[in-house]
């Protein structure tokens, strides 16, 4: 299972067409036709959350937008809407490499880091223009609600989930604004001061991209959300919180690529030592498992971790299937290798692996070999006390699979906010990428349609992430104080029990 990564869409020109050049409508229609053909042939998740009628409808809309020549950026936004509509956190559609230096030094970006708190857009940077904690109502006459909705297509999530989109919006609000509304020299902002209702207006100047990045690094909320966006150095930890409570934190499952990897073996030994200790200290009746920063990683890190939290046998998935054994649309396939001979070798190796794991064709190509989805046993040192699972919108891919197993197959109490990764399943494991011939837009998706081995639950809606038993979100006061509301709530809940 590939690790979910935050994708900051970098846009920027050079060779085939100038920045503002319009592409003939027929070329755009050709790219859109190829885009659809590729996805319907190769992407097993196209109809996971959408009916044929719904997919037909959005493509009819897309083609209706291509009656005249359009710039690549306009076409890109159309493609993004389709990509997002499918509903997979592993869908990524990016602009051509030729765009990589656009606005490298020009001052065109919104100058203030912001954060969505309780569905309000809050200034997330100490500055002399619009104070930290102020609420923004509109920018250049467009309401903040409309702006936020227009950004949804830039950041994909599983199914119908929208909570996870906040992760991208908070990180690159200024980048998304430039992409959606164009470069600006000034911004007219309607806002109110912290804890006040009177609306004020101020015109503020744009900033360059380097300063945008620097301001985000120095955002007010850094102490409480740094691991959402930074490279994770300490991937996991364990500590005793009190005489009856322990805390296991797993920030990522990118802990080695497979069961033979040295990093995975070290992690497994670490887990075993922690749970051996818990098994000889029965007075520790509560275990908090914090995966709020966990955007994914590789098997079997997620499954091994779960083995210490369950008393029953389990599997990763109920079913897994793909749409092809031979790579379709090879002229548009993006290889990792560059030499012709190595490309052929890459293709043959990839297809051989697919045929080994997915040999059974029944309309779709299923994996039924037990060695790829075997029944797993709980560890002998499995924890038998009360588990409290902390989740957030950042949780996806292998992180959300783990959270789904814990929420669905144990008595854990789940606290926090809905994950962006699906509860019942997702598309994952094997990413592939294609490039459209005329616009050079690239599109990547994972080809394995996975139904996770979790039970139906009344609070779990198809197409949504893991829903917490106790929804605890950061309040405005929590934000201003950089307080960990979810951890505080969990400790109080344990104290009451």
Short mmCIF file of N, CA, C and O in Angstrom, two decimals, residues 417-472:
data_model
loop_
_atom_site.label_atom_id
_atom_site.label_comp_id
_atom_site.label_asym_id
_atom_site.label_seq_id
_atom_site.Cartn_x
_atom_site.Cartn_y
_atom_site.Cartn_z
N UNK A 417 -11.51 13.30 14.71
CA UNK A 417 -12.27 13.73 13.54
C UNK A 417 -12.18 12.69 12.44
O UNK A 417 -11.24 11.91 12.38
N UNK A 418 -13.17 12.68 11.56
CA UNK A 418 -13.25 11.71 10.47
C UNK A 418 -11.96 11.68 9.64
O UNK A 418 -11.41 12.71 9.28
N UNK A 419 -11.51 10.47 9.33
CA UNK A 419 -10.33 10.31 8.49
C UNK A 419 -10.67 10.62 7.03
O UNK A 419 -11.81 10.49 6.60
N UNK A 420 -9.65 11.00 6.25
CA UNK A 420 -9.89 11.19 4.82
C UNK A 420 -9.87 9.88 4.06
O UNK A 420 -10.41 9.77 2.96
N UNK A 421 -9.25 8.86 4.63
CA UNK A 421 -9.24 7.53 4.02
C UNK A 421 -10.50 6.78 4.37
O UNK A 421 -11.05 6.92 5.46
N UNK A 422 -10.99 5.94 3.45
CA UNK A 422 -12.28 5.28 3.62
C UNK A 422 -12.29 4.21 4.70
O UNK A 422 -11.29 3.54 4.94
N UNK A 423 -13.48 4.00 5.30
CA UNK A 423 -13.66 2.94 6.29
C UNK A 423 -13.84 1.60 5.60
O UNK A 423 -13.21 0.61 5.97
N UNK A 424 -14.71 1.53 4.61
CA UNK A 424 -15.03 0.25 3.98
C UNK A 424 -14.01 -0.17 2.93
O UNK A 424 -13.91 -1.35 2.60
N UNK A 425 -13.27 0.77 2.39
CA UNK A 425 -12.29 0.40 1.38
C UNK A 425 -11.71 1.60 0.67
O UNK A 425 -12.04 2.75 0.98
N UNK A 426 -10.86 1.33 -0.30
CA UNK A 426 -10.25 2.39 -1.09
C UNK A 426 -9.53 1.76 -2.29
O UNK A 426 -9.51 0.53 -2.42
N UNK A 427 -8.99 2.57 -3.15
CA UNK A 427 -8.07 2.08 -4.19
C UNK A 427 -6.65 2.34 -3.73
O UNK A 427 -6.32 3.46 -3.34
N UNK A 428 -5.81 1.32 -3.77
CA UNK A 428 -4.46 1.50 -3.24
C UNK A 428 -3.47 0.52 -3.81
O UNK A 428 -3.65 -0.04 -4.89
N UNK A 429 -2.40 0.32 -3.09
CA UNK A 429 -1.31 -0.63 -3.36
C UNK A 429 -0.40 -0.27 -4.53
O UNK A 429 0.79 -0.13 -4.34
N UNK A 430 -0.95 -0.13 -5.72
CA UNK A 430 -0.08 -0.07 -6.91
C UNK A 430 -0.40 1.17 -7.73
O UNK A 430 -1.39 1.19 -8.46
N UNK A 431 0.43 2.21 -7.66
CA UNK A 431 0.18 3.42 -8.45
C UNK A 431 0.76 3.30 -9.86
O UNK A 431 1.82 2.72 -10.06
N UNK A 432 0.04 3.85 -10.84
CA UNK A 432 0.57 3.99 -12.19
C UNK A 432 0.27 5.41 -12.67
O UNK A 432 -0.61 6.08 -12.14
N UNK A 433 1.01 5.85 -13.68
CA UNK A 433 0.88 7.22 -14.16
C UNK A 433 0.86 7.27 -15.68
O UNK A 433 1.57 6.50 -16.34
N UNK A 434 0.04 8.18 -16.21
CA UNK A 434 -0.05 8.41 -17.65
C UNK A 434 0.13 9.90 -17.93
O UNK A 434 -0.13 10.75 -17.06
N UNK A 435 0.53 10.21 -19.17
CA UNK A 435 0.67 11.59 -19.61
C UNK A 435 -0.17 11.81 -20.86
O UNK A 435 -0.05 11.06 -21.84
N UNK A 436 -1.01 12.84 -20.86
CA UNK A 436 -1.86 13.15 -21.99
C UNK A 436 -1.03 13.76 -23.11
O UNK A 436 -0.14 14.59 -22.86
N UNK A 437 -1.28 13.40 -24.37
CA UNK A 437 -0.35 13.73 -25.46
C UNK A 437 -0.27 15.20 -25.83
O UNK A 437 0.80 15.67 -26.23
N UNK A 438 -1.34 15.95 -25.73
CA UNK A 438 -1.35 17.33 -26.21
C UNK A 438 -1.02 18.34 -25.12
O UNK A 438 -0.19 19.23 -25.30
N UNK A 439 -1.65 18.20 -23.94
CA UNK A 439 -1.43 19.16 -22.86
C UNK A 439 -0.28 18.75 -21.94
O UNK A 439 0.22 19.57 -21.17
N UNK A 440 0.15 17.48 -22.02
CA UNK A 440 1.22 16.93 -21.15
C UNK A 440 0.82 16.91 -19.68
O UNK A 440 1.69 16.82 -18.81
N UNK A 441 -0.45 17.00 -19.40
CA UNK A 441 -0.93 16.81 -18.03
C UNK A 441 -0.75 15.35 -17.65
O UNK A 441 -1.02 14.44 -18.43
N UNK A 442 -0.27 15.12 -16.41
CA UNK A 442 -0.06 13.76 -15.93
C UNK A 442 -1.14 13.38 -14.93
O UNK A 442 -1.57 14.21 -14.13
N UNK A 443 -1.54 12.12 -14.97
CA UNK A 443 -2.55 11.64 -14.03
C UNK A 443 -2.09 10.31 -13.45
O UNK A 443 -1.66 9.41 -14.17
N UNK A 444 -2.15 10.21 -12.14
CA UNK A 444 -1.71 9.01 -11.42
C UNK A 444 -2.87 8.48 -10.57
O UNK A 444 -3.64 9.26 -10.01
N UNK A 445 -2.97 7.17 -10.47
CA UNK A 445 -3.98 6.55 -9.61
C UNK A 445 -3.49 5.17 -9.21
O UNK A 445 -2.59 4.61 -9.84
N UNK A 446 -4.08 4.63 -8.15
CA UNK A 446 -3.74 3.28 -7.71
C UNK A 446 -4.76 2.30 -8.26
O UNK A 446 -5.96 2.59 -8.28
N UNK A 447 -4.30 1.15 -8.72
CA UNK A 447 -5.13 0.30 -9.56
C UNK A 447 -5.90 -0.79 -8.81
O UNK A 447 -6.76 -1.44 -9.38
N UNK A 448 -5.60 -1.00 -7.50
CA UNK A 448 -6.21 -2.12 -6.78
C UNK A 448 -7.43 -1.64 -6.00
O UNK A 448 -7.32 -0.79 -5.11
N UNK A 449 -8.58 -2.19 -6.33
CA UNK A 449 -9.83 -1.87 -5.65
C UNK A 449 -9.95 -2.79 -4.44
O UNK A 449 -10.09 -4.01 -4.58
N UNK A 450 -9.88 -2.20 -3.26
CA UNK A 450 -9.82 -2.96 -2.02
C UNK A 450 -11.10 -2.82 -1.21
O UNK A 450 -11.55 -1.70 -0.93
N UNK A 451 -11.67 -3.95 -0.81
CA UNK A 451 -12.76 -3.95 0.17
C UNK A 451 -12.18 -4.44 1.48
O UNK A 451 -11.79 -5.60 1.60
N UNK A 452 -12.09 -3.55 2.44
CA UNK A 452 -11.41 -3.88 3.70
C UNK A 452 -12.25 -4.85 4.53
O UNK A 452 -13.48 -4.85 4.47
N UNK A 453 -11.55 -5.63 5.33
CA UNK A 453 -12.19 -6.68 6.12
C UNK A 453 -12.74 -6.10 7.43
O UNK A 453 -12.23 -6.37 8.52
N UNK A 454 -13.78 -5.28 7.28
CA UNK A 454 -14.39 -4.63 8.43
C UNK A 454 -15.90 -4.85 8.40
O UNK A 454 -16.49 -5.01 7.33
N UNK A 455 -16.54 -4.87 9.56
CA UNK A 455 -17.99 -5.09 9.61
C UNK A 455 -18.76 -3.81 9.32
O UNK A 455 -18.23 -2.70 9.46
N UNK A 456 -20.00 -3.98 8.91
CA UNK A 456 -20.89 -2.83 8.78
C UNK A 456 -21.22 -2.30 10.17
O UNK A 456 -21.45 -3.07 11.10
N UNK A 457 -21.22 -0.97 10.29
CA UNK A 457 -21.56 -0.34 11.56
C UNK A 457 -22.56 0.78 11.28
O UNK A 457 -22.50 1.44 10.23
N UNK A 458 -23.43 1.02 12.25
CA UNK A 458 -24.50 1.99 12.04
C UNK A 458 -23.96 3.41 11.85
O UNK A 458 -24.57 4.22 11.15
N UNK A 459 -22.82 3.71 12.44
CA UNK A 459 -22.27 5.07 12.32
C UNK A 459 -21.29 5.21 11.16
O UNK A 459 -20.75 6.29 10.93
N UNK A 460 -21.08 4.13 10.42
CA UNK A 460 -20.13 4.16 9.31
C UNK A 460 -20.90 4.16 7.99
O UNK A 460 -21.53 3.18 7.61
N UNK A 461 -20.82 5.28 7.28
CA UNK A 461 -21.55 5.48 6.03
C UNK A 461 -20.63 5.13 4.86
O UNK A 461 -19.46 5.52 4.84
N UNK A 462 -21.17 4.40 3.88
CA UNK A 462 -20.37 4.05 2.71
C UNK A 462 -19.89 5.32 2.02
O UNK A 462 -20.64 6.26 1.80
N UNK A 463 -18.61 5.34 1.67
CA UNK A 463 -18.05 6.51 1.01
C UNK A 463 -17.47 7.54 1.96
O UNK A 463 -17.01 8.59 1.52
N UNK A 464 -17.49 7.23 3.23
CA UNK A 464 -16.94 8.16 4.23
C UNK A 464 -15.74 7.52 4.92
O UNK A 464 -15.48 6.33 4.80
N UNK A 465 -15.01 8.36 5.67
CA UNK A 465 -13.87 7.86 6.41
C UNK A 465 -14.30 7.20 7.71
O UNK A 465 -15.49 6.99 7.97
N UNK A 466 -13.33 6.88 8.55
CA UNK A 466 -13.61 6.34 9.89
C UNK A 466 -14.26 7.45 10.71
O UNK A 466 -13.69 8.54 10.85
N UNK A 467 -15.45 7.18 11.22
CA UNK A 467 -16.20 8.17 12.00
C UNK A 467 -15.91 7.94 13.48
O UNK A 467 -16.08 6.82 13.99
N UNK A 468 -15.48 8.95 14.21
CA UNK A 468 -15.17 8.76 15.64
C UNK A 468 -16.41 8.55 16.48
O UNK A 468 -17.50 9.02 16.14
N UNK A 469 -16.24 7.86 17.58
CA UNK A 469 -17.33 7.74 18.57
C UNK A 469 -17.55 9.08 19.26
O UNK A 469 -18.69 9.42 19.60
N UNK A 470 -16.47 9.81 19.47
CA UNK A 470 -16.55 11.14 20.07
C UNK A 470 -15.86 12.12 19.12
O UNK A 470 -14.64 12.07 18.98
N UNK A 471 -16.64 12.96 18.48
CA UNK A 471 -16.06 13.95 17.57
C UNK A 471 -15.53 15.13 18.39
O UNK A 471 -16.30 15.89 18.97
N UNK A 472 -14.24 15.27 18.42
CA UNK A 472 -13.59 16.35 19.15
C UNK A 472 -12.72 17.12 18.17
O UNK A 472 -11.75 16.58 17.62
#
